């Protein structure tokens, strides 16, 4: 098996889950999007912006950048769900493109993560797993917050299975993906 395949598949699944969640959130009013909610962050806007800025932090490091803590200088860079959905979609495409370029030999490469006062040295595979876990954790919080609104939260507790790809075809098309692209390995 291709050692990078699980990371590629996670990157696609991650983009799909973000798309589903942000599409549901797009049905909220701005007041509901910013309303105080129970969670680690105080609103859907704050939670979803956190996912975006931390994605930027880690993806920059994975790409060899030195953005570091400047990534979270603005805690809520996207005021509206439309701006956030566009920015997160771009971040997801960036992560997918990065993972698509990886070879098996890259997974044990050391990534320098600029933490401000120090440089963290972490294996690529471990950093990718951390990034995916971070997203899953905070998407779950946003999902719970969304359930307290009139908008039905989308199903996020599944991993897209190859046999169920036809059920996801419309969403994949919205993302510009084809089954061939996702399942070619």
Short mmCIF file of N, CA and C in Angstrom, two decimals:
data_model
loop_
_atom_site.label_atom_id
_atom_site.label_comp_id
_atom_site.label_asym_id
_atom_site.label_seq_id
_atom_site.Cartn_x
_atom_site.Cartn_y
_atom_site.Cartn_z
N UNK A 1 0.84 -1.18 0.00
CA UNK A 1 0.00 0.00 0.00
C UNK A 1 0.89 1.24 0.00
N UNK A 2 0.45 2.25 -0.67
CA UNK A 2 1.12 3.55 -0.70
C UNK A 2 1.05 4.16 0.69
N UNK A 3 2.18 4.45 1.30
CA UNK A 3 2.22 4.97 2.66
C UNK A 3 1.55 6.34 2.80
N UNK A 4 1.45 7.09 1.71
CA UNK A 4 0.87 8.43 1.76
C UNK A 4 -0.66 8.38 1.59
N UNK A 5 -1.17 7.27 1.09
CA UNK A 5 -2.60 7.16 0.81
C UNK A 5 -3.50 7.55 1.99
N UNK A 6 -3.25 7.09 3.21
CA UNK A 6 -4.14 7.51 4.31
C UNK A 6 -4.13 9.03 4.53
N UNK A 7 -3.00 9.66 4.34
CA UNK A 7 -2.91 11.11 4.53
C UNK A 7 -3.64 11.85 3.41
N UNK A 8 -3.52 11.35 2.20
CA UNK A 8 -4.26 11.95 1.08
C UNK A 8 -5.76 11.81 1.31
N UNK A 9 -6.16 10.63 1.71
CA UNK A 9 -7.59 10.39 1.92
C UNK A 9 -8.11 11.25 3.07
N UNK A 10 -7.33 11.40 4.12
CA UNK A 10 -7.74 12.27 5.23
C UNK A 10 -7.86 13.71 4.77
N UNK A 11 -6.95 14.16 3.91
CA UNK A 11 -7.02 15.55 3.42
C UNK A 11 -8.31 15.77 2.63
N UNK A 12 -8.66 14.81 1.78
CA UNK A 12 -9.92 14.93 1.04
C UNK A 12 -11.12 14.86 1.97
N UNK A 13 -11.11 13.90 2.89
CA UNK A 13 -12.23 13.77 3.82
C UNK A 13 -12.38 15.03 4.66
N UNK A 14 -11.27 15.60 5.06
CA UNK A 14 -11.25 16.84 5.82
C UNK A 14 -11.91 17.97 5.03
N UNK A 15 -11.54 18.11 3.76
CA UNK A 15 -12.13 19.14 2.91
C UNK A 15 -13.63 18.94 2.73
N UNK A 16 -14.01 17.69 2.58
CA UNK A 16 -15.43 17.36 2.41
C UNK A 16 -16.22 17.69 3.68
N UNK A 17 -15.68 17.32 4.85
CA UNK A 17 -16.37 17.61 6.11
C UNK A 17 -16.49 19.12 6.33
N UNK A 18 -15.42 19.86 6.03
CA UNK A 18 -15.50 21.32 6.16
C UNK A 18 -16.56 21.89 5.22
N UNK A 19 -16.60 21.38 4.01
CA UNK A 19 -17.59 21.83 3.03
C UNK A 19 -19.01 21.58 3.54
N UNK A 20 -19.25 20.40 4.07
CA UNK A 20 -20.58 20.06 4.58
C UNK A 20 -20.97 20.98 5.74
N UNK A 21 -20.06 21.16 6.67
CA UNK A 21 -20.36 21.98 7.84
C UNK A 21 -20.57 23.44 7.46
N UNK A 22 -19.69 23.98 6.63
CA UNK A 22 -19.80 25.40 6.26
C UNK A 22 -20.98 25.66 5.35
N UNK A 23 -21.37 24.68 4.55
CA UNK A 23 -22.58 24.83 3.73
C UNK A 23 -23.81 24.91 4.64
N UNK A 24 -23.85 24.08 5.66
CA UNK A 24 -24.97 24.15 6.61
C UNK A 24 -24.96 25.49 7.34
N UNK A 25 -23.80 25.93 7.76
CA UNK A 25 -23.70 27.21 8.49
C UNK A 25 -24.11 28.40 7.61
N UNK A 26 -23.97 28.26 6.31
CA UNK A 26 -24.35 29.35 5.40
C UNK A 26 -25.84 29.65 5.47
N UNK A 27 -26.63 28.74 6.01
CA UNK A 27 -28.06 28.98 6.16
C UNK A 27 -28.39 29.79 7.42
N UNK A 28 -27.39 30.06 8.24
CA UNK A 28 -27.60 30.85 9.45
C UNK A 28 -27.65 32.34 9.13
N UNK A 29 -28.35 33.08 9.95
CA UNK A 29 -28.26 34.53 9.88
C UNK A 29 -26.91 34.94 10.48
N UNK A 30 -26.48 36.16 10.20
CA UNK A 30 -25.23 36.65 10.80
C UNK A 30 -25.36 36.66 12.32
N UNK A 31 -26.55 36.99 12.82
CA UNK A 31 -26.75 37.01 14.27
C UNK A 31 -26.57 35.62 14.88
N UNK A 32 -27.09 34.58 14.21
CA UNK A 32 -26.92 33.22 14.71
C UNK A 32 -25.46 32.75 14.58
N UNK A 33 -24.80 33.20 13.53
CA UNK A 33 -23.40 32.83 13.30
C UNK A 33 -22.49 33.40 14.41
N UNK A 34 -22.83 34.57 14.90
CA UNK A 34 -21.99 35.22 15.92
C UNK A 34 -22.54 35.11 17.33
N UNK A 35 -23.72 34.53 17.49
CA UNK A 35 -24.36 34.43 18.81
C UNK A 35 -23.49 33.65 19.80
N UNK A 36 -23.53 34.06 21.07
CA UNK A 36 -22.79 33.32 22.09
C UNK A 36 -23.29 31.87 22.19
N UNK A 37 -22.34 30.96 22.26
CA UNK A 37 -22.67 29.53 22.34
C UNK A 37 -21.71 28.86 23.32
N UNK A 38 -22.11 27.71 23.81
CA UNK A 38 -21.26 26.95 24.72
C UNK A 38 -20.27 26.13 23.90
N UNK A 39 -19.01 26.30 24.22
CA UNK A 39 -17.94 25.57 23.55
C UNK A 39 -16.61 26.14 23.98
N UNK A 40 -15.54 25.59 23.47
CA UNK A 40 -14.21 26.09 23.79
C UNK A 40 -14.06 27.53 23.32
N UNK A 41 -14.64 27.84 22.18
CA UNK A 41 -14.70 29.21 21.67
C UNK A 41 -16.15 29.67 21.80
N UNK A 42 -16.38 30.98 21.92
CA UNK A 42 -17.71 31.46 22.33
C UNK A 42 -18.77 31.57 21.23
N UNK A 43 -18.46 31.21 19.99
CA UNK A 43 -19.46 31.30 18.92
C UNK A 43 -19.05 30.39 17.78
N UNK A 44 -19.98 30.16 16.88
CA UNK A 44 -19.63 29.43 15.66
C UNK A 44 -18.57 30.17 14.87
N UNK A 45 -18.73 31.48 14.75
CA UNK A 45 -17.74 32.26 13.99
C UNK A 45 -16.35 32.11 14.61
N UNK A 46 -16.25 32.21 15.91
CA UNK A 46 -14.95 32.09 16.57
C UNK A 46 -14.36 30.69 16.40
N UNK A 47 -15.19 29.67 16.54
CA UNK A 47 -14.72 28.29 16.41
C UNK A 47 -14.23 27.99 15.00
N UNK A 48 -15.03 28.38 14.01
CA UNK A 48 -14.66 28.09 12.62
C UNK A 48 -13.48 28.93 12.17
N UNK A 49 -13.36 30.16 12.65
CA UNK A 49 -12.17 30.96 12.36
C UNK A 49 -10.93 30.34 13.00
N UNK A 50 -11.08 29.75 14.17
CA UNK A 50 -9.95 29.09 14.82
C UNK A 50 -9.43 27.94 13.95
N UNK A 51 -10.33 27.15 13.41
CA UNK A 51 -9.91 26.07 12.52
C UNK A 51 -9.10 26.65 11.36
N UNK A 52 -9.60 27.71 10.77
CA UNK A 52 -8.93 28.34 9.62
C UNK A 52 -7.53 28.84 9.98
N UNK A 53 -7.40 29.57 11.07
CA UNK A 53 -6.09 30.16 11.36
C UNK A 53 -5.07 29.11 11.79
N UNK A 54 -5.53 28.07 12.47
CA UNK A 54 -4.58 27.01 12.86
C UNK A 54 -4.21 26.17 11.65
N UNK A 55 -5.15 25.96 10.73
CA UNK A 55 -4.79 25.31 9.46
C UNK A 55 -3.68 26.11 8.77
N UNK A 56 -3.86 27.42 8.72
CA UNK A 56 -2.86 28.28 8.07
C UNK A 56 -1.50 28.13 8.76
N UNK A 57 -1.50 28.11 10.08
CA UNK A 57 -0.27 27.96 10.86
C UNK A 57 0.46 26.66 10.48
N UNK A 58 -0.26 25.54 10.52
CA UNK A 58 0.38 24.25 10.26
C UNK A 58 0.69 24.02 8.79
N UNK A 59 -0.19 24.42 7.92
CA UNK A 59 0.08 24.22 6.49
C UNK A 59 1.28 25.05 6.07
N UNK A 60 1.39 26.27 6.58
CA UNK A 60 2.57 27.08 6.31
C UNK A 60 3.84 26.34 6.76
N UNK A 61 3.82 25.79 7.96
CA UNK A 61 4.99 25.05 8.47
C UNK A 61 5.29 23.84 7.60
N UNK A 62 4.26 23.09 7.22
CA UNK A 62 4.45 21.92 6.36
C UNK A 62 5.09 22.31 5.03
N UNK A 63 4.72 23.47 4.52
CA UNK A 63 5.26 23.95 3.25
C UNK A 63 6.65 24.58 3.40
N UNK A 64 7.17 24.63 4.63
CA UNK A 64 8.49 25.19 4.86
C UNK A 64 8.49 26.66 5.24
N UNK A 65 7.32 27.22 5.50
CA UNK A 65 7.21 28.63 5.84
C UNK A 65 7.58 28.93 7.27
N UNK A 66 7.59 30.20 7.58
CA UNK A 66 7.96 30.67 8.93
C UNK A 66 6.90 31.61 9.50
N UNK A 67 5.66 31.46 9.11
CA UNK A 67 4.58 32.32 9.58
C UNK A 67 4.47 32.34 11.10
N UNK A 68 4.51 31.19 11.70
CA UNK A 68 4.47 31.07 13.15
C UNK A 68 3.25 31.74 13.76
N UNK A 69 3.41 32.30 14.96
CA UNK A 69 2.28 32.90 15.69
C UNK A 69 1.60 34.06 14.97
N UNK A 70 2.21 34.62 13.96
CA UNK A 70 1.53 35.66 13.18
C UNK A 70 0.23 35.12 12.58
N UNK A 71 0.11 33.80 12.47
CA UNK A 71 -1.10 33.18 11.92
C UNK A 71 -2.33 33.53 12.74
N UNK A 72 -2.16 33.69 14.05
CA UNK A 72 -3.33 33.98 14.88
C UNK A 72 -3.33 35.41 15.42
N UNK A 73 -2.66 36.31 14.73
CA UNK A 73 -2.68 37.72 15.12
C UNK A 73 -4.11 38.27 15.07
N UNK A 74 -4.88 37.83 14.10
CA UNK A 74 -6.29 38.18 13.99
C UNK A 74 -7.08 36.91 14.29
N UNK A 75 -7.69 36.85 15.45
CA UNK A 75 -8.41 35.65 15.88
C UNK A 75 -9.65 35.33 15.05
N UNK A 76 -10.24 36.34 14.42
CA UNK A 76 -11.44 36.12 13.60
C UNK A 76 -11.30 36.90 12.29
N UNK A 77 -10.44 36.41 11.39
CA UNK A 77 -10.21 37.13 10.14
C UNK A 77 -11.42 37.18 9.21
N UNK A 78 -12.34 36.26 9.38
CA UNK A 78 -13.52 36.22 8.50
C UNK A 78 -14.77 36.56 9.31
N UNK A 79 -15.35 37.70 9.01
CA UNK A 79 -16.52 38.16 9.76
C UNK A 79 -17.80 37.43 9.38
N UNK A 80 -17.89 36.98 8.14
CA UNK A 80 -19.11 36.33 7.67
C UNK A 80 -18.85 34.89 7.27
N UNK A 81 -19.90 34.10 7.23
CA UNK A 81 -19.77 32.71 6.83
C UNK A 81 -19.33 32.61 5.37
N UNK A 82 -19.76 33.52 4.52
CA UNK A 82 -19.36 33.48 3.11
C UNK A 82 -17.85 33.66 2.99
N UNK A 83 -17.30 34.65 3.69
CA UNK A 83 -15.85 34.86 3.67
C UNK A 83 -15.11 33.66 4.26
N UNK A 84 -15.65 33.11 5.33
CA UNK A 84 -15.02 31.98 5.99
C UNK A 84 -15.05 30.73 5.10
N UNK A 85 -16.19 30.50 4.47
CA UNK A 85 -16.30 29.32 3.60
C UNK A 85 -15.31 29.41 2.45
N UNK A 86 -15.16 30.59 1.86
CA UNK A 86 -14.20 30.76 0.77
C UNK A 86 -12.77 30.56 1.26
N UNK A 87 -12.43 31.16 2.39
CA UNK A 87 -11.07 31.06 2.93
C UNK A 87 -10.75 29.62 3.34
N UNK A 88 -11.70 28.94 3.98
CA UNK A 88 -11.45 27.55 4.40
C UNK A 88 -11.35 26.65 3.18
N UNK A 89 -12.16 26.90 2.16
CA UNK A 89 -12.06 26.11 0.93
C UNK A 89 -10.68 26.24 0.30
N UNK A 90 -10.15 27.45 0.29
CA UNK A 90 -8.80 27.67 -0.24
C UNK A 90 -7.76 26.95 0.62
N UNK A 91 -7.92 27.00 1.93
CA UNK A 91 -6.99 26.32 2.83
C UNK A 91 -7.06 24.81 2.61
N UNK A 92 -8.26 24.27 2.44
CA UNK A 92 -8.41 22.84 2.20
C UNK A 92 -7.77 22.44 0.88
N UNK A 93 -7.93 23.26 -0.16
CA UNK A 93 -7.29 22.96 -1.44
C UNK A 93 -5.77 23.01 -1.30
N UNK A 94 -5.29 23.93 -0.52
CA UNK A 94 -3.84 24.04 -0.28
C UNK A 94 -3.32 22.78 0.42
N UNK A 95 -4.03 22.30 1.43
CA UNK A 95 -3.62 21.09 2.14
C UNK A 95 -3.67 19.88 1.23
N UNK A 96 -4.72 19.75 0.44
CA UNK A 96 -4.83 18.62 -0.49
C UNK A 96 -3.67 18.66 -1.49
N UNK A 97 -3.39 19.82 -2.05
CA UNK A 97 -2.29 19.94 -3.02
C UNK A 97 -0.97 19.57 -2.37
N UNK A 98 -0.76 19.98 -1.14
CA UNK A 98 0.48 19.65 -0.43
C UNK A 98 0.60 18.14 -0.27
N UNK A 99 -0.45 17.51 0.24
CA UNK A 99 -0.40 16.07 0.49
C UNK A 99 -0.29 15.29 -0.81
N UNK A 100 -0.90 15.79 -1.87
CA UNK A 100 -0.80 15.12 -3.18
C UNK A 100 0.65 15.08 -3.68
N UNK A 101 1.46 16.05 -3.28
CA UNK A 101 2.86 16.10 -3.73
C UNK A 101 3.78 15.22 -2.90
N UNK A 102 3.30 14.72 -1.77
CA UNK A 102 4.16 13.93 -0.89
C UNK A 102 4.47 12.56 -1.46
N UNK A 103 5.67 12.11 -1.17
CA UNK A 103 6.06 10.73 -1.41
C UNK A 103 6.26 10.06 -0.06
N UNK A 104 6.32 8.75 -0.05
CA UNK A 104 6.49 8.00 1.20
C UNK A 104 7.71 8.47 1.97
N UNK A 105 8.76 8.83 1.25
CA UNK A 105 10.00 9.27 1.91
C UNK A 105 9.83 10.60 2.65
N UNK A 106 8.81 11.36 2.30
CA UNK A 106 8.58 12.65 2.95
C UNK A 106 7.96 12.52 4.34
N UNK A 107 7.31 11.41 4.61
CA UNK A 107 6.54 11.29 5.85
C UNK A 107 7.40 11.34 7.11
N UNK A 108 8.66 10.92 7.02
CA UNK A 108 9.52 10.98 8.20
C UNK A 108 10.43 12.21 8.20
N UNK A 109 10.21 13.08 7.23
CA UNK A 109 10.98 14.33 7.17
C UNK A 109 10.60 15.20 8.37
N UNK A 110 11.57 15.93 8.89
CA UNK A 110 11.33 16.81 10.03
C UNK A 110 10.85 18.17 9.53
N UNK A 111 9.77 18.65 10.14
CA UNK A 111 9.18 19.95 9.82
C UNK A 111 9.53 20.90 10.96
N UNK A 112 9.95 22.10 10.62
CA UNK A 112 10.21 23.14 11.61
C UNK A 112 8.94 23.95 11.80
N UNK A 113 8.43 23.95 13.02
CA UNK A 113 7.21 24.68 13.36
C UNK A 113 7.63 25.88 14.21
N UNK A 114 7.46 27.06 13.67
CA UNK A 114 7.87 28.28 14.35
C UNK A 114 6.83 28.65 15.41
N UNK A 115 7.24 28.52 16.67
CA UNK A 115 6.34 28.76 17.81
C UNK A 115 6.57 30.12 18.45
N UNK A 116 7.34 30.97 17.81
CA UNK A 116 7.62 32.29 18.38
C UNK A 116 8.93 32.28 19.14
N UNK A 117 8.90 31.74 20.36
CA UNK A 117 10.11 31.73 21.19
C UNK A 117 10.99 30.51 20.93
N UNK A 118 10.50 29.58 20.14
CA UNK A 118 11.29 28.37 19.84
C UNK A 118 10.83 27.75 18.52
N UNK A 119 11.65 26.86 18.03
CA UNK A 119 11.30 26.09 16.83
C UNK A 119 11.04 24.65 17.27
N UNK A 120 9.85 24.18 17.01
CA UNK A 120 9.50 22.78 17.29
C UNK A 120 9.90 21.97 16.07
N UNK A 121 10.51 20.80 16.30
CA UNK A 121 10.90 19.91 15.21
C UNK A 121 10.02 18.67 15.31
N UNK A 122 9.22 18.43 14.27
CA UNK A 122 8.25 17.33 14.32
C UNK A 122 8.24 16.59 12.98
N UNK A 123 8.06 15.29 13.06
CA UNK A 123 7.95 14.48 11.83
C UNK A 123 6.70 14.90 11.06
N UNK A 124 6.82 14.89 9.75
CA UNK A 124 5.72 15.27 8.85
C UNK A 124 4.46 14.44 9.14
N UNK A 125 4.60 13.11 9.25
CA UNK A 125 3.41 12.28 9.46
C UNK A 125 2.70 12.64 10.77
N UNK A 126 3.45 12.88 11.81
CA UNK A 126 2.85 13.23 13.11
C UNK A 126 2.18 14.61 13.06
N UNK A 127 2.79 15.53 12.35
CA UNK A 127 2.21 16.87 12.24
C UNK A 127 0.91 16.84 11.44
N UNK A 128 0.89 16.06 10.37
CA UNK A 128 -0.35 15.91 9.60
C UNK A 128 -1.45 15.28 10.45
N UNK A 129 -1.12 14.24 11.20
CA UNK A 129 -2.12 13.60 12.06
C UNK A 129 -2.64 14.59 13.10
N UNK A 130 -1.74 15.39 13.64
CA UNK A 130 -2.16 16.40 14.62
C UNK A 130 -3.13 17.40 13.97
N UNK A 131 -2.81 17.85 12.77
CA UNK A 131 -3.67 18.81 12.06
C UNK A 131 -5.06 18.22 11.83
N UNK A 132 -5.12 16.98 11.36
CA UNK A 132 -6.43 16.35 11.13
C UNK A 132 -7.20 16.20 12.44
N UNK A 133 -6.53 15.78 13.49
CA UNK A 133 -7.20 15.63 14.79
C UNK A 133 -7.73 16.97 15.29
N UNK A 134 -6.95 18.02 15.12
CA UNK A 134 -7.38 19.35 15.54
C UNK A 134 -8.66 19.75 14.82
N UNK A 135 -8.69 19.53 13.53
CA UNK A 135 -9.89 19.90 12.76
C UNK A 135 -11.10 19.09 13.21
N UNK A 136 -10.92 17.80 13.36
CA UNK A 136 -12.03 16.94 13.77
C UNK A 136 -12.60 17.40 15.12
N UNK A 137 -11.72 17.69 16.05
CA UNK A 137 -12.12 18.12 17.38
C UNK A 137 -12.98 19.39 17.32
N UNK A 138 -12.49 20.41 16.63
CA UNK A 138 -13.22 21.67 16.61
C UNK A 138 -14.44 21.64 15.68
N UNK A 139 -14.39 20.83 14.63
CA UNK A 139 -15.62 20.67 13.82
C UNK A 139 -16.72 20.05 14.66
N UNK A 140 -16.34 19.12 15.53
CA UNK A 140 -17.33 18.52 16.43
C UNK A 140 -17.95 19.55 17.35
N UNK A 141 -17.15 20.47 17.85
CA UNK A 141 -17.69 21.53 18.69
C UNK A 141 -18.64 22.42 17.90
N UNK A 142 -18.23 22.78 16.68
CA UNK A 142 -19.09 23.61 15.84
C UNK A 142 -20.39 22.87 15.50
N UNK A 143 -20.29 21.58 15.29
CA UNK A 143 -21.46 20.76 14.99
C UNK A 143 -22.44 20.81 16.16
N UNK A 144 -21.92 20.70 17.38
CA UNK A 144 -22.79 20.77 18.56
C UNK A 144 -23.42 22.15 18.67
N UNK A 145 -22.66 23.19 18.40
CA UNK A 145 -23.22 24.55 18.44
C UNK A 145 -24.32 24.72 17.40
N UNK A 146 -24.09 24.18 16.22
CA UNK A 146 -25.07 24.30 15.14
C UNK A 146 -26.37 23.58 15.52
N UNK A 147 -26.26 22.51 16.29
CA UNK A 147 -27.47 21.77 16.68
C UNK A 147 -28.38 22.58 17.59
N UNK A 148 -27.86 23.66 18.14
CA UNK A 148 -28.68 24.54 18.98
C UNK A 148 -29.36 25.64 18.17
N UNK A 149 -29.28 25.55 16.86
CA UNK A 149 -29.93 26.53 15.97
C UNK A 149 -31.06 25.84 15.21
N UNK A 150 -31.71 26.58 14.36
CA UNK A 150 -32.78 26.01 13.53
C UNK A 150 -32.22 25.24 12.33
N UNK A 151 -30.91 25.32 12.09
CA UNK A 151 -30.29 24.63 10.95
C UNK A 151 -29.86 23.23 11.37
N UNK A 152 -30.29 22.25 10.61
CA UNK A 152 -29.94 20.87 10.91
C UNK A 152 -28.46 20.65 10.61
N UNK A 153 -27.70 20.15 11.60
CA UNK A 153 -26.28 19.89 11.35
C UNK A 153 -26.11 18.73 10.37
N UNK A 154 -25.09 18.82 9.51
CA UNK A 154 -24.86 17.73 8.56
C UNK A 154 -24.19 16.55 9.25
N UNK A 155 -24.32 15.39 8.66
CA UNK A 155 -23.64 14.22 9.21
C UNK A 155 -22.14 14.38 8.96
N UNK A 156 -21.36 14.31 10.02
CA UNK A 156 -19.91 14.44 9.92
C UNK A 156 -19.18 13.24 10.52
N UNK A 157 -19.93 12.28 11.04
CA UNK A 157 -19.30 11.17 11.77
C UNK A 157 -18.99 9.97 10.87
N UNK A 158 -18.84 10.23 9.60
CA UNK A 158 -18.51 9.13 8.70
C UNK A 158 -17.30 9.50 7.86
N UNK A 159 -16.63 8.48 7.41
CA UNK A 159 -15.53 8.64 6.48
C UNK A 159 -16.09 8.21 5.14
N UNK A 160 -15.84 8.98 4.08
CA UNK A 160 -16.49 8.60 2.83
C UNK A 160 -15.91 7.29 2.30
N UNK A 161 -16.78 6.35 2.11
CA UNK A 161 -16.41 5.02 1.62
C UNK A 161 -16.49 4.99 0.10
N UNK A 162 -15.59 4.25 -0.52
CA UNK A 162 -15.53 4.18 -1.98
C UNK A 162 -16.86 3.70 -2.56
N UNK A 163 -17.48 2.74 -1.93
CA UNK A 163 -18.73 2.19 -2.44
C UNK A 163 -19.88 3.20 -2.35
N UNK A 164 -19.74 4.19 -1.46
CA UNK A 164 -20.78 5.21 -1.30
C UNK A 164 -20.49 6.49 -2.08
N UNK A 165 -19.45 6.48 -2.90
CA UNK A 165 -19.08 7.67 -3.66
C UNK A 165 -20.24 8.23 -4.48
N UNK A 166 -21.08 7.40 -5.09
CA UNK A 166 -22.21 7.97 -5.84
C UNK A 166 -23.15 8.81 -4.96
N UNK A 167 -23.23 8.48 -3.67
CA UNK A 167 -24.07 9.25 -2.76
C UNK A 167 -23.48 10.63 -2.48
N UNK A 168 -22.21 10.77 -2.70
CA UNK A 168 -21.49 12.03 -2.43
C UNK A 168 -21.16 12.80 -3.70
N UNK A 169 -21.56 12.29 -4.85
CA UNK A 169 -21.14 12.86 -6.14
C UNK A 169 -21.47 14.35 -6.27
N UNK A 170 -22.63 14.76 -5.82
CA UNK A 170 -23.01 16.18 -5.95
C UNK A 170 -22.10 17.06 -5.11
N UNK A 171 -21.81 16.63 -3.88
CA UNK A 171 -20.92 17.41 -3.03
C UNK A 171 -19.50 17.42 -3.59
N UNK A 172 -19.04 16.29 -4.08
CA UNK A 172 -17.70 16.24 -4.67
C UNK A 172 -17.63 17.16 -5.89
N UNK A 173 -18.69 17.20 -6.67
CA UNK A 173 -18.72 18.09 -7.85
C UNK A 173 -18.65 19.56 -7.41
N UNK A 174 -19.35 19.90 -6.32
CA UNK A 174 -19.28 21.27 -5.79
C UNK A 174 -17.84 21.64 -5.40
N UNK A 175 -17.09 20.64 -4.98
CA UNK A 175 -15.69 20.86 -4.58
C UNK A 175 -14.73 20.78 -5.76
N UNK A 176 -15.26 20.41 -6.93
CA UNK A 176 -14.40 20.27 -8.11
C UNK A 176 -13.65 18.95 -8.15
N UNK A 177 -14.14 17.97 -7.42
CA UNK A 177 -13.50 16.66 -7.36
C UNK A 177 -14.27 15.67 -8.22
N UNK A 178 -13.57 14.69 -8.70
CA UNK A 178 -14.21 13.56 -9.37
C UNK A 178 -13.88 12.30 -8.58
N UNK A 179 -14.69 11.29 -8.74
CA UNK A 179 -14.41 10.04 -8.06
C UNK A 179 -13.05 9.51 -8.46
N UNK A 180 -12.68 9.67 -9.71
CA UNK A 180 -11.38 9.21 -10.18
C UNK A 180 -10.24 9.85 -9.40
N UNK A 181 -10.38 11.13 -9.13
CA UNK A 181 -9.33 11.85 -8.42
C UNK A 181 -9.20 11.33 -6.98
N UNK A 182 -10.32 11.11 -6.33
CA UNK A 182 -10.30 10.70 -4.94
C UNK A 182 -9.92 9.23 -4.79
N UNK A 183 -10.42 8.40 -5.65
CA UNK A 183 -10.27 6.95 -5.48
C UNK A 183 -9.25 6.33 -6.42
N UNK A 184 -8.38 7.10 -7.01
CA UNK A 184 -7.47 6.56 -8.02
C UNK A 184 -6.38 5.65 -7.46
N UNK A 185 -6.24 5.56 -6.20
CA UNK A 185 -5.14 4.77 -5.65
C UNK A 185 -5.59 3.39 -5.23
#
